[in-house]
Short mmCIF file of C-alpha atoms and ligand atoms in Angstrom, two decimals:
data_model
loop_
_atom_site.label_atom_id
_atom_site.label_comp_id
_atom_site.label_asym_id
_atom_site.label_seq_id
_atom_site.Cartn_x
_atom_site.Cartn_y
_atom_site.Cartn_z
CA MET A 1 -0.30 0.12 0.23
CA ASN A 2 1.49 3.37 -0.74
CA HIS A 3 -2.17 5.46 0.18
CA ARG A 4 -0.61 8.49 2.72
CA SER A 5 -3.36 10.00 4.94
CA PRO A 6 -3.69 13.69 3.50
CA PRO A 7 -3.09 15.90 6.37
CA GLY A 8 -6.23 16.49 8.42
CA THR A 9 -7.63 12.43 7.82
CA CYS A 10 -10.35 12.34 10.58
CA ALA A 11 -9.71 10.26 14.52
CA LEU A 12 -12.15 6.76 11.97
CA LEU A 13 -9.91 6.26 8.88
CA SER A 14 -7.47 7.15 10.26
CA ALA A 15 -7.71 3.94 12.74
CA VAL A 16 -9.62 2.09 9.54
CA ALA A 17 -6.13 2.16 7.63
CA ALA A 18 -4.70 1.85 10.61
CA LEU A 19 -6.72 -1.81 10.64
CA LEU A 20 -6.17 -2.44 7.24
CA LEU A 21 -2.31 -2.06 7.52
CA SER A 22 -2.24 -4.69 10.24
CA ALA A 23 -3.86 -6.77 8.51
CA LEU A 24 -2.06 -6.67 5.24
CA PRO A 25 1.04 -9.07 7.08
CA ALA A 26 -1.64 -11.66 8.71
CA GLN A 27 -2.88 -12.19 4.81
CA ALA A 28 0.33 -12.49 3.91
CA GLN A 29 1.04 -15.11 6.02
CA GLU A 30 -2.47 -16.94 5.41
CA LYS A 31 -1.42 -20.24 5.37
CA VAL A 32 -2.06 -21.64 1.81
CA LEU A 33 0.30 -23.01 -1.22
CA ASN A 34 -0.62 -22.47 -4.60
CA LEU A 35 -0.15 -25.51 -6.60
CA TYR A 36 0.37 -26.58 -9.86
CA SER A 37 0.48 -29.17 -10.87
CA ALA A 38 1.30 -31.93 -14.03
CA ARG A 39 1.13 -35.25 -11.07
CA HIS A 40 -2.58 -37.16 -12.46
CA TYR A 41 -2.73 -39.71 -9.94
CA GLN A 42 -5.87 -39.76 -7.06
CA THR A 43 -3.28 -41.42 -4.55
CA ASP A 44 -1.99 -37.87 -4.68
CA ASP A 45 -4.37 -36.25 -2.91
CA ALA A 46 -4.18 -38.29 0.30
CA LEU A 47 -0.28 -36.93 -0.06
CA TYR A 48 -1.41 -33.58 -0.32
CA ALA A 49 -4.04 -34.13 2.42
CA ASN A 50 -1.19 -35.29 4.82
CA PHE A 51 0.57 -31.50 4.49
CA THR A 52 -2.72 -29.50 4.75
CA LYS A 53 -2.81 -32.39 8.14
CA ALA A 54 0.68 -31.77 8.66
CA THR A 55 1.34 -27.81 9.18
CA GLY A 56 -1.92 -26.53 8.33
CA ILE A 57 -1.33 -24.84 5.64
CA ARG A 58 -4.04 -25.71 2.97
CA ILE A 59 -3.51 -26.64 -0.92
CA ASN A 60 -5.11 -24.92 -4.13
CA ARG A 61 -4.06 -27.47 -6.46
CA LEU A 62 -4.42 -26.27 -10.30
CA ASP A 63 -4.45 -28.59 -12.44
CA GLY A 64 -3.53 -28.97 -15.45
CA LYS A 65 -0.63 -29.31 -18.36
CA GLU A 66 3.24 -29.62 -19.00
CA ASP A 67 3.22 -26.95 -21.50
CA GLU A 68 -0.56 -25.03 -20.68
CA LEU A 69 0.89 -24.96 -16.81
CA VAL A 70 4.32 -23.52 -18.12
CA GLU A 71 3.23 -21.02 -20.81
CA ARG A 72 0.20 -19.61 -17.97
CA ILE A 73 2.51 -19.24 -15.27
CA ARG A 74 4.75 -16.83 -18.00
CA ASN A 75 2.38 -14.92 -18.89
CA GLU A 76 1.28 -14.07 -15.73
CA GLY A 77 4.65 -12.61 -15.23
CA ALA A 78 5.43 -11.46 -11.04
CA ALA A 79 1.30 -10.78 -10.25
CA SER A 80 1.07 -15.22 -10.84
CA PRO A 81 -0.74 -15.95 -7.24
CA ALA A 82 2.31 -19.83 -8.55
CA ASP A 83 3.88 -20.86 -5.18
CA VAL A 84 4.93 -24.05 -6.76
CA LEU A 85 5.40 -26.50 -9.68
CA ILE A 86 5.43 -29.40 -10.48
CA THR A 87 5.21 -32.43 -13.28
CA VAL A 88 7.13 -35.04 -14.62
CA ASP A 89 10.00 -35.34 -16.78
CA ALA A 90 13.87 -33.68 -16.14
CA ALA A 91 13.45 -31.66 -19.91
CA ARG A 92 10.77 -30.13 -19.62
CA LEU A 93 11.65 -28.71 -15.66
CA GLU A 94 14.89 -27.18 -18.35
CA VAL A 95 12.35 -25.94 -20.04
CA ALA A 96 10.38 -24.03 -16.83
CA ASP A 97 14.37 -23.05 -15.03
CA SER A 98 15.76 -22.40 -18.14
CA LEU A 99 12.72 -19.66 -18.35
CA GLY A 100 13.28 -18.28 -14.77
CA LEU A 101 10.24 -19.46 -13.69
CA PHE A 102 12.04 -20.22 -10.59
CA GLN A 103 13.79 -19.32 -7.36
CA PRO A 104 16.89 -21.28 -5.73
CA VAL A 105 15.39 -22.92 -2.65
CA LYS A 106 18.17 -22.62 0.53
CA SER A 107 17.13 -25.89 2.75
CA LYS A 108 19.40 -28.10 4.62
CA LEU A 109 17.06 -31.11 4.60
CA LEU A 110 16.45 -31.57 0.80
CA ASP A 111 20.20 -30.67 0.28
CA GLU A 112 20.65 -33.78 3.57
CA ARG A 113 18.09 -36.70 1.87
CA ILE A 114 17.44 -35.31 -1.85
CA PRO A 115 21.16 -37.09 -3.67
CA ALA A 116 22.81 -34.52 -5.28
CA GLN A 117 22.72 -35.61 -8.97
CA LEU A 118 19.31 -35.79 -9.26
CA ARG A 119 18.61 -31.97 -7.71
CA THR A 120 19.81 -28.51 -9.37
CA ASP A 121 19.93 -25.73 -7.68
CA THR A 122 16.14 -24.16 -8.38
CA TRP A 123 14.33 -28.12 -9.11
CA TYR A 124 14.55 -31.11 -6.86
CA SER A 125 13.09 -34.94 -7.79
CA PHE A 126 11.47 -37.10 -6.01
CA SER A 127 10.74 -39.94 -7.98
CA THR A 128 12.97 -41.17 -10.14
CA ARG A 129 11.41 -43.76 -12.66
CA ALA A 130 13.99 -45.77 -15.95
CA ARG A 131 13.44 -46.46 -19.69
CA VAL A 132 13.80 -49.74 -20.41
CA ILE A 133 13.55 -51.93 -24.20
CA VAL A 134 10.84 -54.20 -24.20
CA TYR A 135 11.31 -56.88 -26.55
CA ASN A 136 8.63 -59.90 -27.86
CA LYS A 137 10.03 -62.79 -26.61
CA ALA A 138 8.88 -65.27 -29.29
CA ALA A 139 10.81 -62.84 -32.42
CA ILE A 140 13.82 -61.14 -30.33
CA LYS A 141 16.59 -62.99 -28.15
CA PRO A 142 17.09 -60.29 -25.02
CA ALA A 143 20.69 -60.79 -26.22
CA GLN A 144 20.05 -58.57 -29.60
CA VAL A 145 18.78 -55.87 -26.70
CA GLN A 146 20.68 -55.56 -24.28
CA THR A 147 22.09 -51.12 -25.25
CA TYR A 148 20.40 -48.80 -26.24
CA ALA A 149 22.56 -49.32 -29.18
CA ASP A 150 21.94 -52.58 -30.85
CA LEU A 151 18.56 -50.81 -31.31
CA ALA A 152 20.00 -49.00 -33.73
CA ALA A 153 22.00 -52.01 -35.43
CA PRO A 154 21.10 -53.33 -38.82
CA ALA A 155 19.63 -56.94 -38.09
CA LEU A 156 16.77 -55.50 -36.10
CA LYS A 157 15.21 -53.89 -39.01
CA GLY A 158 11.34 -53.95 -39.65
CA GLN A 159 10.90 -54.32 -35.86
CA ILE A 160 10.84 -50.47 -33.43
CA CYS A 161 7.76 -48.99 -32.37
CA VAL A 162 8.67 -45.89 -30.89
CA ARG A 163 6.26 -42.73 -29.93
CA SER A 164 7.85 -39.74 -30.73
CA GLY A 165 11.02 -38.00 -30.76
CA SER A 166 9.63 -34.65 -30.11
CA HIS A 167 8.17 -36.53 -26.75
CA PRO A 168 10.18 -35.15 -23.55
CA TYR A 169 11.33 -39.47 -22.62
CA ASN A 170 12.92 -39.85 -25.99
CA LEU A 171 14.65 -36.30 -25.47
CA SER A 172 15.92 -36.83 -22.55
CA LEU A 173 16.98 -40.01 -22.96
CA GLY A 174 18.15 -39.20 -25.95
CA ALA A 175 20.47 -36.29 -23.99
CA ALA A 176 21.65 -38.50 -22.22
CA LEU A 177 23.53 -40.46 -24.81
CA ILE A 178 24.96 -36.89 -26.03
CA ALA A 179 26.14 -36.58 -22.52
CA HIS A 180 27.29 -39.93 -22.60
CA GLU A 181 28.52 -40.90 -26.17
CA GLY A 182 27.89 -37.62 -28.03
CA GLU A 183 26.67 -35.49 -30.82
CA ALA A 184 27.40 -37.58 -33.15
CA ARG A 185 27.20 -40.96 -32.20
CA THR A 186 23.69 -39.98 -31.08
CA GLU A 187 22.77 -39.03 -34.42
CA ALA A 188 24.62 -42.05 -35.96
CA TRP A 189 22.09 -43.57 -33.36
CA ALA A 190 18.85 -41.50 -34.19
CA ARG A 191 19.42 -43.04 -38.11
CA GLY A 192 20.37 -46.02 -37.12
CA LEU A 193 16.84 -46.12 -34.58
CA VAL A 194 14.65 -45.39 -38.10
CA ALA A 195 15.92 -47.32 -40.57
CA ASN A 196 14.24 -49.64 -38.45
CA PHE A 197 11.40 -48.12 -37.99
CA ALA A 198 8.20 -51.06 -38.52
CA ARG A 199 5.72 -48.05 -38.56
CA SER A 200 6.20 -44.09 -38.12
CA PRO A 201 5.59 -42.56 -34.57
CA LYS A 202 2.21 -42.87 -32.53
CA GLY A 203 1.22 -42.78 -29.32
CA GLY A 204 2.24 -43.69 -25.74
CA ASP A 205 5.09 -45.18 -24.60
CA THR A 206 1.74 -48.38 -23.55
CA ASP A 207 0.46 -49.00 -27.02
CA GLN A 208 4.27 -49.43 -27.80
CA ILE A 209 3.69 -52.22 -25.57
CA LYS A 210 1.44 -53.23 -26.48
CA ALA A 211 2.49 -53.65 -30.04
CA VAL A 212 5.75 -55.08 -28.81
CA ALA A 213 2.89 -57.80 -27.57
CA ALA A 214 0.44 -57.93 -29.82
CA GLY A 215 3.78 -58.61 -32.50
CA GLU A 216 2.94 -54.91 -34.72
CA CYS A 217 6.48 -54.81 -34.18
CA GLY A 218 9.61 -56.26 -31.92
CA VAL A 219 10.62 -53.86 -29.67
CA THR A 220 10.53 -50.38 -27.98
CA VAL A 221 11.50 -47.77 -25.21
CA SER A 222 8.91 -47.61 -22.27
CA ASN A 223 9.26 -46.11 -18.93
CA THR A 224 9.41 -47.82 -15.84
CA TYR A 225 5.83 -47.20 -14.65
CA TYR A 226 3.66 -48.13 -17.75
CA LEU A 227 5.24 -52.03 -17.57
CA ALA A 228 4.50 -51.33 -13.63
CA ARG A 229 0.20 -50.30 -14.28
CA MET A 230 0.05 -53.43 -16.78
CA MET A 231 2.25 -56.38 -15.29
CA ARG A 232 -0.77 -55.01 -11.78
CA SER A 233 -3.23 -54.74 -13.47
CA THR A 234 -6.05 -56.82 -13.11
CA LYS A 235 -7.65 -57.23 -16.90
CA ALA A 236 -7.30 -60.11 -18.68
CA GLU A 237 -5.88 -58.40 -21.81
CA ASP A 238 -2.56 -56.56 -20.03
CA GLN A 239 -1.77 -59.45 -18.05
CA GLN A 240 -2.06 -61.29 -21.40
CA ALA A 241 -0.04 -58.16 -22.91
CA MET A 242 2.88 -58.94 -19.98
CA ALA A 243 2.95 -62.62 -20.55
CA ALA A 244 4.36 -62.20 -24.24
CA VAL A 245 7.33 -59.54 -23.89
CA GLY A 246 10.39 -59.86 -22.02
CA ILE A 247 11.87 -55.72 -20.34
CA VAL A 248 15.74 -55.17 -20.19
CA TRP A 249 17.06 -53.30 -18.21
CA PRO A 250 19.84 -51.07 -21.26
CA ASN A 251 22.98 -50.32 -20.78
CA GLN A 252 24.03 -51.96 -17.24
CA ALA A 253 27.76 -52.87 -18.41
CA THR A 254 28.34 -49.26 -19.41
CA TRP A 255 26.39 -46.09 -18.10
CA GLY A 256 23.30 -47.69 -17.23
CA THR A 257 20.35 -47.04 -17.56
CA HIS A 258 18.72 -43.96 -17.73
CA ILE A 259 16.08 -42.58 -15.78
CA ASN A 260 13.42 -39.51 -15.12
CA ILE A 261 12.02 -38.43 -12.53
CA SER A 262 8.97 -36.35 -11.18
CA GLY A 263 10.28 -32.78 -9.47
CA ALA A 264 8.73 -29.50 -8.87
CA GLY A 265 10.22 -26.33 -7.70
CA VAL A 266 9.22 -23.13 -6.14
CA LEU A 267 8.46 -20.87 -8.41
CA LYS A 268 10.05 -16.92 -8.59
CA HIS A 269 7.24 -14.58 -8.09
CA ALA A 270 5.66 -17.89 -5.31
CA PRO A 271 3.88 -15.57 -2.71
CA HIS A 272 4.19 -18.38 0.14
CA ALA A 273 7.28 -19.68 -0.65
CA ASP A 274 8.66 -20.31 3.10
CA ALA A 275 5.42 -22.00 2.54
CA ALA A 276 6.05 -23.68 -0.50
CA VAL A 277 10.12 -24.47 0.59
CA LYS A 278 8.09 -26.36 3.52
CA PHE A 279 5.73 -28.09 1.03
CA LEU A 280 9.27 -29.43 -0.94
CA GLU A 281 10.63 -30.94 2.06
CA TYR A 282 6.99 -32.70 2.73
CA LEU A 283 7.51 -34.52 -0.49
CA ALA A 284 11.42 -35.35 1.28
CA SER A 285 10.20 -37.37 4.22
CA ASP A 286 9.75 -41.14 4.38
CA SER A 287 6.50 -41.51 4.32
CA ALA A 288 5.92 -39.06 1.61
CA GLN A 289 8.48 -39.77 -1.13
CA ALA A 290 6.80 -44.35 -0.31
CA TYR A 291 3.55 -42.36 -1.06
CA PHE A 292 4.90 -39.82 -4.28
CA ALA A 293 6.22 -42.61 -5.43
CA ASP A 294 3.39 -46.24 -4.91
CA GLY A 295 1.63 -44.15 -6.19
CA ASN A 296 2.40 -44.17 -9.69
CA ASN A 297 4.74 -47.08 -9.92
CA GLU A 298 8.42 -44.97 -8.70
CA TRP A 299 11.16 -45.45 -7.51
CA PRO A 300 11.43 -43.11 -4.34
CA VAL A 301 13.97 -40.58 -4.24
CA VAL A 302 15.23 -40.57 -0.71
CA LYS A 303 17.91 -43.51 -0.54
CA THR A 304 16.80 -44.25 3.22
CA VAL A 305 13.24 -44.61 2.45
CA ASN A 306 12.34 -48.48 1.55
CA ALA A 307 9.10 -48.57 -0.60
CA SER A 308 8.50 -52.40 -1.46
CA ASN A 309 6.16 -52.53 -4.64
CA PRO A 310 5.66 -55.72 -5.76
CA ALA A 311 6.35 -54.51 -9.97
CA LEU A 312 9.91 -53.22 -9.72
CA THR A 313 10.46 -55.99 -7.03
CA ALA A 314 9.67 -57.62 -9.83
CA MET A 315 11.58 -56.24 -12.48
CA GLY A 316 14.11 -56.86 -10.21
CA PRO A 317 17.67 -54.07 -9.52
CA PHE A 318 19.54 -52.77 -11.56
CA LYS A 319 22.67 -49.88 -12.39
CA ALA A 320 20.87 -46.57 -12.54
CA ASP A 321 22.91 -43.47 -14.97
CA SER A 322 24.94 -41.47 -12.50
CA LEU A 323 24.17 -38.59 -15.39
CA PRO A 324 23.01 -35.48 -12.96
CA ILE A 325 19.85 -34.82 -14.41
CA GLY A 326 19.99 -30.79 -14.01
CA GLN A 327 23.41 -31.86 -16.51
CA LEU A 328 21.17 -34.23 -18.30
CA SER A 329 17.95 -31.64 -19.32
CA LYS A 330 20.50 -29.13 -20.63
CA THR A 331 20.97 -31.30 -23.62
CA THR A 332 17.53 -31.51 -24.38
CA VAL A 333 17.44 -28.84 -26.46
CA GLN A 334 20.11 -30.17 -28.46
CA ALA A 335 18.42 -33.74 -28.51
CA GLN A 336 15.53 -32.27 -30.02
CA LYS A 337 18.02 -30.74 -33.28
CA VAL A 338 19.43 -34.13 -33.80
CA PHE A 339 16.34 -36.01 -33.96
CA ASP A 340 14.77 -33.90 -36.32
CA ARG A 341 18.40 -34.18 -38.38
CA ALA A 342 17.49 -37.67 -38.23
CA GLY A 343 13.69 -38.12 -39.58
CA TRP A 344 12.67 -38.72 -36.18
CA LYS A 345 9.26 -37.17 -36.09
FE1 FE B 1 3.93 -40.64 -18.44
#
């Protein structure tokens, strides 16, 4: 408030002004958190309710698609009510970060609990998912598909089903390949992959798994939670599909299987920045971690948290890529250019 009382204002008005001014700090401290969320898992409701129970901070949630939420925060600018953006995929968080939407967070607790390679100065990972190779057991031998590089081998001509090369999951995989093997090798790989396509990219990861199971193609890559979801499904068609496919942890002899994340950051103009940091710290707590990760069949990032998810356990332990997630996200734009040149639409 910049209004000043003109001289001679009556005592009543002064009293009203004093009341208004005294109300301001209270309003600023109102216990709410405005959460922009691109996670659409029903289990998140209970997760957020527990935060309110523990802190008294009410959560106003705005659900939306990742790109729309980012666009909205951008348009709202300094007037944005958004405190926290929560979404999936390092590439998407990097887009928000490169637009300057986040503010740096200082939290000893987050730094202690979240492994260094799974956080940046501005945003944090709260769960991980891996991008694995899925093959049709009748058509492909697992020895043929032990690495991402194998997917570009001429022997797999006509065997690859995969979603769009513009999708963040594939861009993040491309970013990992660029970081480990360089741009030239990644482009050669993408060209080989495109040459092996059984069909033009369409649909999501689940559609590819089903196509592989049905024998429309021999191999695909998928995020682990889609597989876990189908493994836990009681539908006969899902169980039949899972019986027809095998899963490989790629690159176990080299840099490990590419992993991606669910993550969140505090927004630059957050009206409730303290509550926002508290919320991120809550997501790193033992109970929230187990809940957050398991709700979408993912792994918690906090090492001491034991999440027992039968589907993930059945897939077995694996060596994950240790590339820092902040570094990975920096090469996603480059990955898009590489995929475009290679014709991976
Ligand atoms: Fe997904």
